[in-house]
Amino acid sequence: MEGCDGEHDYQPPCPNNVVDASKAVWDALGVASGEQGDLKVTWSFV
């Protein structure tokens, strides 16, 4: 866990299962603004 420094925007450390995304990322993923927040994410390598 990392955080609370300039490189990490002074955000507190997060658990290993947290992904922080900007509005642009949510939009690019096609997630509606009302659905942004806690979501189940499945990762895959292509």
Tab-separated table of C-alpha atoms in Angstrom:
chain	number	residue	atom	x	y	z
A	1	MET	CA	0.000	0.000	0.000
A	2	GLU	CA	1.254	3.427	-0.882
A	3	GLY	CA	-0.040	6.944	-0.580
A	4	CYS	CA	0.018	10.124	1.479
A	5	ASP	CA	2.793	11.677	-0.607
A	6	GLY	CA	3.031	13.949	-3.630
A	7	GLU	CA	3.524	11.084	-6.063
A	8	HIS	CA	0.190	9.615	-4.918
A	9	ASP	CA	-1.738	12.917	-4.747
A	10	TYR	CA	-1.581	12.871	-0.917
A	11	GLN	CA	-4.363	10.285	-0.835
A	12	PRO	CA	-4.391	7.830	2.071
A	13	PRO	CA	-3.146	4.302	1.388
A	14	CYS	CA	-5.725	1.973	-0.164
A	15	PRO	CA	-6.216	-1.775	0.189
A	16	ASN	CA	-4.797	-3.919	-2.610
A	17	ASN	CA	-8.212	-4.339	-4.252
A	18	VAL	CA	-8.803	-0.611	-4.900
A	19	VAL	CA	-8.327	1.048	-8.277
A	20	ASP	CA	-8.536	4.840	-8.392
A	21	ALA	CA	-9.844	6.257	-11.678
A	22	SER	CA	-10.529	9.745	-12.994
A	23	LYS	CA	-13.817	10.759	-14.620
A	24	ALA	CA	-12.127	10.383	-18.020
A	25	VAL	CA	-11.311	6.738	-17.257
A	26	TRP	CA	-14.869	6.006	-16.099
A	27	ASP	CA	-16.172	7.623	-19.294
A	28	ALA	CA	-13.737	5.662	-21.495
A	29	LEU	CA	-14.891	2.433	-19.836
A	30	GLY	CA	-18.513	3.357	-20.546
A	31	VAL	CA	-19.541	3.501	-16.872
A	32	ALA	CA	-22.464	5.896	-16.358
A	33	SER	CA	-21.909	8.631	-13.757
A	34	GLY	CA	-24.596	7.164	-11.475
A	35	GLU	CA	-22.785	3.811	-11.461
A	36	GLN	CA	-19.288	5.136	-10.744
A	37	GLY	CA	-17.876	4.120	-7.387
A	38	ASP	CA	-17.570	0.616	-5.973
A	39	LEU	CA	-17.654	-1.893	-8.829
A	40	LYS	CA	-16.547	-5.472	-9.217
A	41	VAL	CA	-13.662	-5.511	-11.697
A	42	THR	CA	-12.325	-8.566	-13.494
A	43	TRP	CA	-8.812	-8.262	-14.911
A	44	SER	CA	-7.512	-10.217	-17.857
A	45	PHE	CA	-4.307	-10.234	-19.842
A	46	VAL	CA	-4.702	-10.230	-23.619
